[in-house]
Amino acid sequence: MSSQDLFKLLLSGLLLFGTFFIVIGAFGLVKLQDFFRRLHAPTKASTLGVGCILAVSVGYHLVLGEDPQPRELLITVFLFITAPVSAHLMAKAALSLMLDKRPLPPATDPNQDQCTLPPPASHPEKKDRC
């Protein structure tokens, strides 16, 4: 078996590895219950899966003797930059929308009343949360 055949076999294994993670991310998106779990599954798994597939594409062009395509490298860079940032922003937005469902923080002074925080700005009609 030549080194080129071994490299193609390695690329095939990496392709299967990336496809496995994409399928797991899609399965997590469909089957998980709440927003935060649904957000976590595809962002983590598909980033790894698409990253592996793009690495296979770059490796395939190296086997053919061509230069790696700039678009593949740009897709990889943009994927690894935008996926975590967008997931973080969606999680922050979801948390800000669920302010009224979050529990109050515990009081630091045992003699202090539990309702020392004002109500969230999004619900001015709720004056008393206790």
PDB file of N, CA, C and O in Angstrom, residues 24-99:
ATOM      1  N   ILE A  24     -24.867  13.585  14.775  1.00  0.00           N
ATOM      2  CA  ILE A  24     -25.134  13.707  16.212  1.00  0.00           C
ATOM      3  C   ILE A  24     -25.671  15.098  16.541  1.00  0.00           C
ATOM      4  O   ILE A  24     -26.609  15.251  17.329  1.00  0.00           O
ATOM      5  N   GLY A  25     -25.108  16.138  15.937  1.00  0.00           N
ATOM      6  CA  GLY A  25     -25.602  17.498  16.155  1.00  0.00           C
ATOM      7  C   GLY A  25     -27.024  17.683  15.664  1.00  0.00           C
ATOM      8  O   GLY A  25     -27.842  18.316  16.323  1.00  0.00           O
ATOM      9  N   ALA A  26     -27.342  17.117  14.505  1.00  0.00           N
ATOM     10  CA  ALA A  26     -28.711  17.209  13.979  1.00  0.00           C
ATOM     11  C   ALA A  26     -29.679  16.426  14.858  1.00  0.00           C
ATOM     12  O   ALA A  26     -30.796  16.885  15.131  1.00  0.00           O
ATOM     13  N   PHE A  27     -29.259  15.255  15.317  1.00  0.00           N
ATOM     14  CA  PHE A  27     -30.094  14.455  16.210  1.00  0.00           C
ATOM     15  C   PHE A  27     -30.346  15.195  17.525  1.00  0.00           C
ATOM     16  O   PHE A  27     -31.465  15.207  18.040  1.00  0.00           O
ATOM     17  N   GLY A  28     -29.322  15.840  18.062  1.00  0.00           N
ATOM     18  CA  GLY A  28     -29.486  16.622  19.285  1.00  0.00           C
ATOM     19  C   GLY A  28     -30.407  17.803  19.091  1.00  0.00           C
ATOM     20  O   GLY A  28     -31.179  18.155  19.979  1.00  0.00           O
ATOM     21  N   LEU A  29     -30.351  18.433  17.942  1.00  0.00           N
ATOM     22  CA  LEU A  29     -31.236  19.559  17.660  1.00  0.00           C
ATOM     23  C   LEU A  29     -32.695  19.129  17.632  1.00  0.00           C
ATOM     24  O   LEU A  29     -33.578  19.837  18.111  1.00  0.00           O
ATOM     25  N   VAL A  30     -32.963  17.953  17.113  1.00  0.00           N
ATOM     26  CA  VAL A  30     -34.340  17.473  17.005  1.00  0.00           C
ATOM     27  C   VAL A  30     -34.847  16.902  18.328  1.00  0.00           C
ATOM     28  O   VAL A  30     -35.983  17.140  18.722  1.00  0.00           O
ATOM     29  N   LYS A  31     -34.020  16.164  19.040  1.00  0.00           N
ATOM     30  CA  LYS A  31     -34.489  15.387  20.186  1.00  0.00           C
ATOM     31  C   LYS A  31     -34.376  16.066  21.546  1.00  0.00           C
ATOM     32  O   LYS A  31     -35.071  15.656  22.469  1.00  0.00           O
ATOM     33  N   LEU A  32     -33.514  17.053  21.716  1.00  0.00           N
ATOM     34  CA  LEU A  32     -33.349  17.643  23.044  1.00  0.00           C
ATOM     35  C   LEU A  32     -34.523  18.558  23.387  1.00  0.00           C
ATOM     36  O   LEU A  32     -35.174  19.112  22.501  1.00  0.00           O
ATOM     37  N   GLN A  33     -34.753  18.746  24.701  1.00  0.00           N
ATOM     38  CA  GLN A  33     -35.984  19.374  25.163  1.00  0.00           C
ATOM     39  C   GLN A  33     -35.986  20.897  25.096  1.00  0.00           C
ATOM     40  O   GLN A  33     -36.868  21.491  24.502  1.00  0.00           O
ATOM     41  N   ASP A  34     -35.061  21.552  25.784  1.00  0.00           N
ATOM     42  CA  ASP A  34     -35.152  23.011  25.880  1.00  0.00           C
ATOM     43  C   ASP A  34     -34.160  23.702  24.944  1.00  0.00           C
ATOM     44  O   ASP A  34     -33.322  23.080  24.311  1.00  0.00           O
ATOM     45  N   PHE A  35     -34.293  25.003  24.880  1.00  0.00           N
ATOM     46  CA  PHE A  35     -33.524  25.806  23.933  1.00  0.00           C
ATOM     47  C   PHE A  35     -32.024  25.683  24.144  1.00  0.00           C
ATOM     48  O   PHE A  35     -31.259  25.589  23.190  1.00  0.00           O
ATOM     49  N   PHE A  36     -31.583  25.719  25.381  1.00  0.00           N
ATOM     50  CA  PHE A  36     -30.150  25.728  25.656  1.00  0.00           C
ATOM     51  C   PHE A  36     -29.489  24.407  25.271  1.00  0.00           C
ATOM     52  O   PHE A  36     -28.365  24.382  24.787  1.00  0.00           O
ATOM     53  N   ARG A  37     -30.176  23.306  25.487  1.00  0.00           N
ATOM     54  CA  ARG A  37     -29.630  22.021  25.049  1.00  0.00           C
ATOM     55  C   ARG A  37     -29.647  21.918  23.534  1.00  0.00           C
ATOM     56  O   ARG A  37     -28.722  21.392  22.913  1.00  0.00           O
ATOM     57  N   ARG A  38     -30.698  22.423  22.917  1.00  0.00           N
ATOM     58  CA  ARG A  38     -30.768  22.410  21.453  1.00  0.00           C
ATOM     59  C   ARG A  38     -29.711  23.310  20.841  1.00  0.00           C
ATOM     60  O   ARG A  38     -29.221  23.047  19.750  1.00  0.00           O
ATOM     61  N   LEU A  39     -29.370  24.363  21.526  1.00  0.00           N
ATOM     62  CA  LEU A  39     -28.342  25.267  21.035  1.00  0.00           C
ATOM     63  C   LEU A  39     -26.959  24.634  21.149  1.00  0.00           C
ATOM     64  O   LEU A  39     -26.122  24.776  20.260  1.00  0.00           O
ATOM     65  N   HIS A  40     -26.726  23.919  22.220  1.00  0.00           N
ATOM     66  CA  HIS A  40     -25.408  23.352  22.487  1.00  0.00           C
ATOM     67  C   HIS A  40     -25.063  22.223  21.510  1.00  0.00           C
ATOM     68  O   HIS A  40     -23.934  22.166  21.017  1.00  0.00           O
ATOM     69  N   ALA A  41     -26.019  21.358  21.227  1.00  0.00           N
ATOM     70  CA  ALA A  41     -25.726  20.180  20.393  1.00  0.00           C
ATOM     71  C   ALA A  41     -25.250  20.541  18.986  1.00  0.00           C
ATOM     72  O   ALA A  41     -24.176  20.106  18.572  1.00  0.00           O
ATOM     73  N   PRO A  42     -25.981  21.335  18.222  1.00  0.00           N
ATOM     74  CA  PRO A  42     -25.501  21.583  16.860  1.00  0.00           C
ATOM     75  C   PRO A  42     -24.289  22.503  16.792  1.00  0.00           C
ATOM     76  O   PRO A  42     -23.463  22.357  15.901  1.00  0.00           O
ATOM     77  N   THR A  43     -24.139  23.447  17.726  1.00  0.00           N
ATOM     78  CA  THR A  43     -22.988  24.348  17.607  1.00  0.00           C
ATOM     79  C   THR A  43     -21.691  23.616  17.883  1.00  0.00           C
ATOM     80  O   THR A  43     -20.702  23.831  17.184  1.00  0.00           O
ATOM     81  N   LYS A  44     -21.674  22.769  18.877  1.00  0.00           N
ATOM     82  CA  LYS A  44     -20.429  22.058  19.185  1.00  0.00           C
ATOM     83  C   LYS A  44     -20.166  20.931  18.187  1.00  0.00           C
ATOM     84  O   LYS A  44     -19.082  20.816  17.643  1.00  0.00           O
ATOM     85  N   ALA A  45     -21.166  20.114  17.956  1.00  0.00           N
ATOM     86  CA  ALA A  45     -20.962  18.936  17.111  1.00  0.00           C
ATOM     87  C   ALA A  45     -20.787  19.302  15.642  1.00  0.00           C
ATOM     88  O   ALA A  45     -19.909  18.764  14.969  1.00  0.00           O
ATOM     89  N   SER A  46     -21.574  20.215  15.158  1.00  0.00           N
ATOM     90  CA  SER A  46     -21.458  20.529  13.732  1.00  0.00           C
ATOM     91  C   SER A  46     -20.211  21.347  13.438  1.00  0.00           C
ATOM     92  O   SER A  46     -19.662  21.258  12.336  1.00  0.00           O
ATOM     93  N   THR A  47     -19.736  22.130  14.400  1.00  0.00           N
ATOM     94  CA  THR A  47     -18.481  22.849  14.180  1.00  0.00           C
ATOM     95  C   THR A  47     -17.342  21.861  14.003  1.00  0.00           C
ATOM     96  O   THR A  47     -16.519  21.991  13.091  1.00  0.00           O
ATOM     97  N   LEU A  48     -17.296  20.850  14.847  1.00  0.00           N
ATOM     98  CA  LEU A  48     -16.267  19.821  14.705  1.00  0.00           C
ATOM     99  C   LEU A  48     -16.471  19.028  13.420  1.00  0.00           C
ATOM    100  O   LEU A  48     -15.513  18.734  12.702  1.00  0.00           O
ATOM    101  N   GLY A  49     -17.713  18.693  13.093  1.00  0.00           N
ATOM    102  CA  GLY A  49     -17.994  17.914  11.888  1.00  0.00           C
ATOM    103  C   GLY A  49     -17.650  18.657  10.614  1.00  0.00           C
ATOM    104  O   GLY A  49     -16.979  18.113   9.723  1.00  0.00           O
ATOM    105  N   VAL A  50     -18.087  19.899  10.515  1.00  0.00           N
ATOM    106  CA  VAL A  50     -17.794  20.680   9.304  1.00  0.00           C
ATOM    107  C   VAL A  50     -16.299  20.991   9.230  1.00  0.00           C
ATOM    108  O   VAL A  50     -15.714  21.006   8.144  1.00  0.00           O
ATOM    109  N   GLY A  51     -15.666  21.206  10.380  1.00  0.00           N
ATOM    110  CA  GLY A  51     -14.221  21.418  10.384  1.00  0.00           C
ATOM    111  C   GLY A  51     -13.473  20.208   9.849  1.00  0.00           C
ATOM    112  O   GLY A  51     -12.510  20.344   9.087  1.00  0.00           O
ATOM    113  N   CYS A  52     -13.910  19.007  10.234  1.00  0.00           N
ATOM    114  CA  CYS A  52     -13.281  17.782   9.716  1.00  0.00           C
ATOM    115  C   CYS A  52     -13.499  17.635   8.221  1.00  0.00           C
ATOM    116  O   CYS A  52     -12.580  17.261   7.481  1.00  0.00           O
ATOM    117  N   ILE A  53     -14.693  17.927   7.761  1.00  0.00           N
ATOM    118  CA  ILE A  53     -14.988  17.792   6.332  1.00  0.00           C
ATOM    119  C   ILE A  53     -14.183  18.808   5.510  1.00  0.00           C
ATOM    120  O   ILE A  53     -13.678  18.487   4.429  1.00  0.00           O
ATOM    121  N   LEU A  54     -14.032  20.017   6.028  1.00  0.00           N
ATOM    122  CA  LEU A  54     -13.216  21.000   5.319  1.00  0.00           C
ATOM    123  C   LEU A  54     -11.741  20.595   5.323  1.00  0.00           C
ATOM    124  O   LEU A  54     -11.026  20.821   4.340  1.00  0.00           O
ATOM    125  N   ALA A  55     -11.275  19.987   6.407  1.00  0.00           N
ATOM    126  CA  ALA A  55      -9.893  19.486   6.438  1.00  0.00           C
ATOM    127  C   ALA A  55      -9.704  18.368   5.413  1.00  0.00           C
ATOM    128  O   ALA A  55      -8.649  18.281   4.762  1.00  0.00           O
ATOM    129  N   VAL A  56     -10.723  17.518   5.242  1.00  0.00           N
ATOM    130  CA  VAL A  56     -10.666  16.467   4.222  1.00  0.00           C
ATOM    131  C   VAL A  56     -10.607  17.090   2.832  1.00  0.00           C
ATOM    132  O   VAL A  56      -9.854  16.627   1.967  1.00  0.00           O
ATOM    133  N   SER A  57     -11.362  18.143   2.617  1.00  0.00           N
ATOM    134  CA  SER A  57     -11.356  18.792   1.311  1.00  0.00           C
ATOM    135  C   SER A  57      -9.979  19.390   0.998  1.00  0.00           C
ATOM    136  O   SER A  57      -9.484  19.256  -0.134  1.00  0.00           O
ATOM    137  N   VAL A  58      -9.370  20.024   1.989  1.00  0.00           N
ATOM    138  CA  VAL A  58      -8.025  20.563   1.792  1.00  0.00           C
ATOM    139  C   VAL A  58      -7.033  19.423   1.528  1.00  0.00           C
ATOM    140  O   VAL A  58      -6.192  19.502   0.631  1.00  0.00           O
ATOM    141  N   GLY A  59      -7.148  18.331   2.304  1.00  0.00           N
ATOM    142  CA  GLY A  59      -6.265  17.176   2.110  1.00  0.00           C
ATOM    143  C   GLY A  59      -6.459  16.523   0.756  1.00  0.00           C
ATOM    144  O   GLY A  59      -5.495  16.055   0.139  1.00  0.00           O
ATOM    145  N   TYR A  60      -7.689  16.483   0.280  1.00  0.00           N
ATOM    146  CA  TYR A  60      -7.968  15.891  -1.035  1.00  0.00           C
ATOM    147  C   TYR A  60      -7.288  16.685  -2.140  1.00  0.00           C
ATOM    148  O   TYR A  60      -6.730  16.115  -3.075  1.00  0.00           O
ATOM    149  N   HIS A  61      -7.331  18.002  -2.029  1.00  0.00           N
ATOM    150  CA  HIS A  61      -6.655  18.818  -3.044  1.00  0.00           C
ATOM    151  C   HIS A  61      -5.144  18.646  -2.966  1.00  0.00           C
ATOM    152  O   HIS A  61      -4.461  18.737  -3.985  1.00  0.00           O
ATOM    153  N   LEU A  62      -4.616  18.383  -1.776  1.00  0.00           N
ATOM    154  CA  LEU A  62      -3.183  18.121  -1.658  1.00  0.00           C
ATOM    155  C   LEU A  62      -2.814  16.793  -2.319  1.00  0.00           C
ATOM    156  O   LEU A  62      -1.747  16.666  -2.930  1.00  0.00           O
ATOM    157  N   VAL A  63      -3.693  15.787  -2.182  1.00  0.00           N
ATOM    158  CA  VAL A  63      -3.440  14.485  -2.825  1.00  0.00           C
ATOM    159  C   VAL A  63      -3.447  14.626  -4.338  1.00  0.00           C
ATOM    160  O   VAL A  63      -2.647  14.015  -5.038  1.00  0.00           O
ATOM    161  N   LEU A  64      -4.339  15.455  -4.859  1.00  0.00           N
ATOM    162  CA  LEU A  64      -4.402  15.669  -6.302  1.00  0.00           C
ATOM    163  C   LEU A  64      -3.242  16.505  -6.819  1.00  0.00           C
ATOM    164  O   LEU A  64      -3.039  16.599  -8.030  1.00  0.00           O
ATOM    165  N   GLY A  65      -2.516  17.118  -5.911  1.00  0.00           N
ATOM    166  CA  GLY A  65      -1.397  17.951  -6.327  1.00  0.00           C
ATOM    167  C   GLY A  65      -1.788  19.379  -6.616  1.00  0.00           C
ATOM    168  O   GLY A  65      -1.007  20.140  -7.171  1.00  0.00           O
ATOM    169  N   GLU A  66      -2.973  19.765  -6.235  1.00  0.00           N
ATOM    170  CA  GLU A  66      -3.435  21.135  -6.435  1.00  0.00           C
ATOM    171  C   GLU A  66      -3.180  21.941  -5.165  1.00  0.00           C
ATOM    172  O   GLU A  66      -2.968  21.390  -4.092  1.00  0.00           O
ATOM    173  N   ASP A  67      -3.234  23.244  -5.300  1.00  0.00           N
ATOM    174  CA  ASP A  67      -3.135  24.099  -4.127  1.00  0.00           C
ATOM    175  C   ASP A  67      -4.466  24.067  -3.386  1.00  0.00           C
ATOM    176  O   ASP A  67      -5.534  23.963  -4.010  1.00  0.00           O
ATOM    177  N   PRO A  68      -4.430  24.160  -2.052  1.00  0.00           N
ATOM    178  CA  PRO A  68      -5.702  24.246  -1.312  1.00  0.00           C
ATOM    179  C   PRO A  68      -6.481  25.490  -1.737  1.00  0.00           C
ATOM    180  O   PRO A  68      -5.895  26.547  -1.974  1.00  0.00           O
ATOM    181  N   GLN A  69      -7.764  25.328  -1.880  1.00  0.00           N
ATOM    182  CA  GLN A  69      -8.599  26.427  -2.317  1.00  0.00           C
ATOM    183  C   GLN A  69      -8.753  27.464  -1.202  1.00  0.00           C
ATOM    184  O   GLN A  69      -8.977  27.111  -0.054  1.00  0.00           O
ATOM    185  N   PRO A  70      -8.651  28.749  -1.523  1.00  0.00           N
ATOM    186  CA  PRO A  70      -8.804  29.772  -0.485  1.00  0.00           C
ATOM    187  C   PRO A  70     -10.201  29.777   0.133  1.00  0.00           C
ATOM    188  O   PRO A  70     -10.359  30.081   1.304  1.00  0.00           O
ATOM    189  N   ARG A  71     -11.191  29.384  -0.639  1.00  0.00           N
ATOM    190  CA  ARG A  71     -12.554  29.409  -0.091  1.00  0.00           C
ATOM    191  C   ARG A  71     -12.712  28.380   1.024  1.00  0.00           C
ATOM    192  O   ARG A  71     -13.433  28.616   1.984  1.00  0.00           O
ATOM    193  N   GLU A  72     -12.043  27.257   0.924  1.00  0.00           N
ATOM    194  CA  GLU A  72     -12.125  26.254   1.993  1.00  0.00           C
ATOM    195  C   GLU A  72     -11.486  26.769   3.274  1.00  0.00           C
ATOM    196  O   GLU A  72     -12.007  26.563   4.367  1.00  0.00           O
ATOM    197  N   LEU A  73     -10.357  27.420   3.120  1.00  0.00           N
ATOM    198  CA  LEU A  73      -9.692  27.982   4.292  1.00  0.00           C
ATOM    199  C   LEU A  73     -10.503  29.121   4.899  1.00  0.00           C
ATOM    200  O   LEU A  73     -10.591  29.248   6.125  1.00  0.00           O
ATOM    201  N   LEU A  74     -11.124  29.937   4.050  1.00  0.00           N
ATOM    202  CA  LEU A  74     -11.959  31.028   4.554  1.00  0.00           C
ATOM    203  C   LEU A  74     -13.210  30.490   5.253  1.00  0.00           C
ATOM    204  O   LEU A  74     -13.627  31.024   6.284  1.00  0.00           O
ATOM    205  N   ILE A  75     -13.818  29.463   4.700  1.00  0.00           N
ATOM    206  CA  ILE A  75     -14.984  28.855   5.338  1.00  0.00           C
ATOM    207  C   ILE A  75     -14.609  28.328   6.720  1.00  0.00           C
ATOM    208  O   ILE A  75     -15.347  28.505   7.694  1.00  0.00           O
ATOM    209  N   THR A  76     -13.453  27.704   6.819  1.00  0.00           N
ATOM    210  CA  THR A  76     -13.001  27.168   8.106  1.00  0.00           C
ATOM    211  C   THR A  76     -12.805  28.285   9.115  1.00  0.00           C
ATOM    212  O   THR A  76     -13.265  28.192  10.258  1.00  0.00           O
ATOM    213  N   VAL A  77     -12.154  29.358   8.711  1.00  0.00           N
ATOM    214  CA  VAL A  77     -11.923  30.486   9.623  1.00  0.00           C
ATOM    215  C   VAL A  77     -13.243  31.106  10.050  1.00  0.00           C
ATOM    216  O   VAL A  77     -13.481  31.348  11.248  1.00  0.00           O
ATOM    217  N   PHE A  78     -14.124  31.371   9.106  1.00  0.00           N
ATOM    218  CA  PHE A  78     -15.407  31.984   9.446  1.00  0.00           C
ATOM    219  C   PHE A  78     -16.264  31.069  10.311  1.00  0.00           C
ATOM    220  O   PHE A  78     -16.977  31.525  11.202  1.00  0.00           O
ATOM    221  N   LEU A  79     -16.208  29.783  10.072  1.00  0.00           N
ATOM    222  CA  LEU A  79     -16.976  28.836  10.874  1.00  0.00           C
ATOM    223  C   LEU A  79     -16.513  28.849  12.322  1.00  0.00           C
ATOM    224  O   LEU A  79     -17.327  28.928  13.251  1.00  0.00           O
ATOM    225  N   PHE A  80     -15.217  28.781  12.534  1.00  0.00           N
ATOM    226  CA  PHE A  80     -14.698  28.735  13.893  1.00  0.00           C
ATOM    227  C   PHE A  80     -14.819  30.074  14.611  1.00  0.00           C
ATOM    228  O   PHE A  80     -14.721  30.123  15.836  1.00  0.00           O
ATOM    229  N   ILE A  81     -15.022  31.157  13.885  1.00  0.00           N
ATOM    230  CA  ILE A  81     -15.237  32.453  14.524  1.00  0.00           C
ATOM    231  C   ILE A  81     -16.720  32.687  14.788  1.00  0.00           C
ATOM    232  O   ILE A  81     -17.115  33.099  15.880  1.00  0.00           O
ATOM    233  N   THR A  82     -17.563  32.428  13.800  1.00  0.00           N
ATOM    234  CA  THR A  82     -18.961  32.824  13.927  1.00  0.00           C
ATOM    235  C   THR A  82     -19.823  31.852  14.718  1.00  0.00           C
ATOM    236  O   THR A  82     -20.766  32.285  15.375  1.00  0.00           O
ATOM    237  N   ALA A  83     -19.550  30.562  14.683  1.00  0.00           N
ATOM    238  CA  ALA A  83     -20.416  29.608  15.394  1.00  0.00           C
ATOM    239  C   ALA A  83     -20.411  29.831  16.908  1.00  0.00           C
ATOM    240  O   ALA A  83     -21.489  29.923  17.506  1.00  0.00           O
ATOM    241  N   PRO A  84     -19.278  29.956  17.577  1.00  0.00           N
ATOM    242  CA  PRO A  84     -19.334  30.194  19.019  1.00  0.00           C
ATOM    243  C   PRO A  84     -19.908  31.562  19.387  1.00  0.00           C
ATOM    244  O   PRO A  84     -20.636  31.687  20.371  1.00  0.00           O
ATOM    245  N   VAL A  85     -19.599  32.574  18.572  1.00  0.00           N
ATOM    246  CA  VAL A  85     -20.106  33.915  18.871  1.00  0.00           C
ATOM    247  C   VAL A  85     -21.622  33.961  18.723  1.00  0.00           C
ATOM    248  O   VAL A  85     -22.334  34.507  19.581  1.00  0.00           O
ATOM    249  N   SER A  86     -22.144  33.380  17.660  1.00  0.00           N
ATOM    250  CA  SER A  86     -23.605  33.391  17.476  1.00  0.00           C
ATOM    251  C   SER A  86     -24.305  32.551  18.538  1.00  0.00           C
ATOM    252  O   SER A  86     -25.375  32.927  19.023  1.00  0.00           O
ATOM    253  N   ALA A  87     -23.720  31.429  18.932  1.00  0.00           N
ATOM    254  CA  ALA A  87     -24.320  30.625  20.002  1.00  0.00           C
ATOM    255  C   ALA A  87     -24.322  31.387  21.319  1.00  0.00           C
ATOM    256  O   ALA A  87     -25.316  31.356  22.071  1.00  0.00           O
ATOM    257  N   HIS A  88     -23.260  32.109  21.602  1.00  0.00           N
ATOM    258  CA  HIS A  88     -23.195  32.903  22.828  1.00  0.00           C
ATOM    259  C   HIS A  88     -24.249  34.009  22.822  1.00  0.00           C
ATOM    260  O   HIS A  88     -24.933  34.235  23.826  1.00  0.00           O
ATOM    261  N   LEU A  89     -24.397  34.683  21.692  1.00  0.00           N
ATOM    262  CA  LEU A  89     -25.387  35.758  21.609  1.00  0.00           C
ATOM    263  C   LEU A  89     -26.819  35.229  21.701  1.00  0.00           C
ATOM    264  O   LEU A  89     -27.679  35.856  22.327  1.00  0.00           O
ATOM    265  N   MET A  90     -27.089  34.074  21.100  1.00  0.00           N
ATOM    266  CA  MET A  90     -28.427  33.496  21.224  1.00  0.00           C
ATOM    267  C   MET A  90     -28.714  33.071  22.661  1.00  0.00           C
ATOM    268  O   MET A  90     -29.835  33.249  23.158  1.00  0.00           O
ATOM    269  N   ALA A  91     -27.719  32.536  23.346  1.00  0.00           N
ATOM    270  CA  ALA A  91     -27.911  32.147  24.747  1.00  0.00           C
ATOM    271  C   ALA A  91     -28.149  33.367  25.620  1.00  0.00           C
ATOM    272  O   ALA A  91     -29.012  33.339  26.511  1.00  0.00           O
ATOM    273  N   LYS A  92     -27.406  34.441  25.390  1.00  0.00           N
ATOM    274  CA  LYS A  92     -27.630  35.662  26.170  1.00  0.00           C
ATOM    275  C   LYS A  92     -29.010  36.247  25.910  1.00  0.00           C
ATOM    276  O   LYS A  92     -29.668  36.735  26.828  1.00  0.00           O
ATOM    277  N   ALA A  93     -29.460  36.213  24.664  1.00  0.00           N
ATOM    278  CA  ALA A  93     -30.795  36.721  24.340  1.00  0.00           C
ATOM    279  C   ALA A  93     -31.872  35.870  25.002  1.00  0.00           C
ATOM    280  O   ALA A  93     -32.850  36.396  25.528  1.00  0.00           O
ATOM    281  N   ALA A  94     -31.688  34.564  24.999  1.00  0.00           N
ATOM    282  CA  ALA A  94     -32.670  33.684  25.641  1.00  0.00           C
ATOM    283  C   ALA A  94     -32.697  33.907  27.145  1.00  0.00           C
ATOM    284  O   ALA A  94     -33.766  33.892  27.761  1.00  0.00           O
ATOM    285  N   LEU A  95     -31.545  34.116  27.745  1.00  0.00           N
ATOM    286  CA  LEU A  95     -31.511  34.394  29.182  1.00  0.00           C
ATOM    287  C   LEU A  95     -32.186  35.715  29.509  1.00  0.00           C
ATOM    288  O   LEU A  95     -32.886  35.827  30.512  1.00  0.00           O
ATOM    289  N   SER A  96     -32.002  36.726  28.686  1.00  0.00           N
ATOM    290  CA  SER A  96     -32.629  38.016  28.965  1.00  0.00           C
ATOM    291  C   SER A  96     -34.137  37.959  28.774  1.00  0.00           C
ATOM    292  O   SER A  96     -34.870  38.703  29.419  1.00  0.00           O
ATOM    293  N   LEU A  97     -34.611  37.083  27.921  1.00  0.00           N
ATOM    294  CA  LEU A  97     -36.059  36.939  27.748  1.00  0.00           C
ATOM    295  C   LEU A  97     -36.702  36.165  28.891  1.00  0.00           C
ATOM    296  O   LEU A  97     -37.891  36.263  29.113  1.00  0.00           O
ATOM    297  N   MET A  98     -35.913  35.396  29.620  1.00  0.00           N
ATOM    298  CA  MET A  98     -36.456  34.573  30.702  1.00  0.00           C
ATOM    299  C   MET A  98     -36.121  35.151  32.084  1.00  0.00           C
ATOM    300  O   MET A  98     -35.975  34.417  33.043  1.00  0.00           O
ATOM    301  N   LEU A  99     -36.032  36.481  32.209  1.00  0.00           N
ATOM    302  CA  LEU A  99     -35.685  37.097  33.485  1.00  0.00           C
ATOM    303  C   LEU A  99     -36.706  36.803  34.575  1.00  0.00           C
ATOM    304  O   LEU A  99     -36.345  36.593  35.726  1.00  0.00           O
TER     305      LEU A  99
END
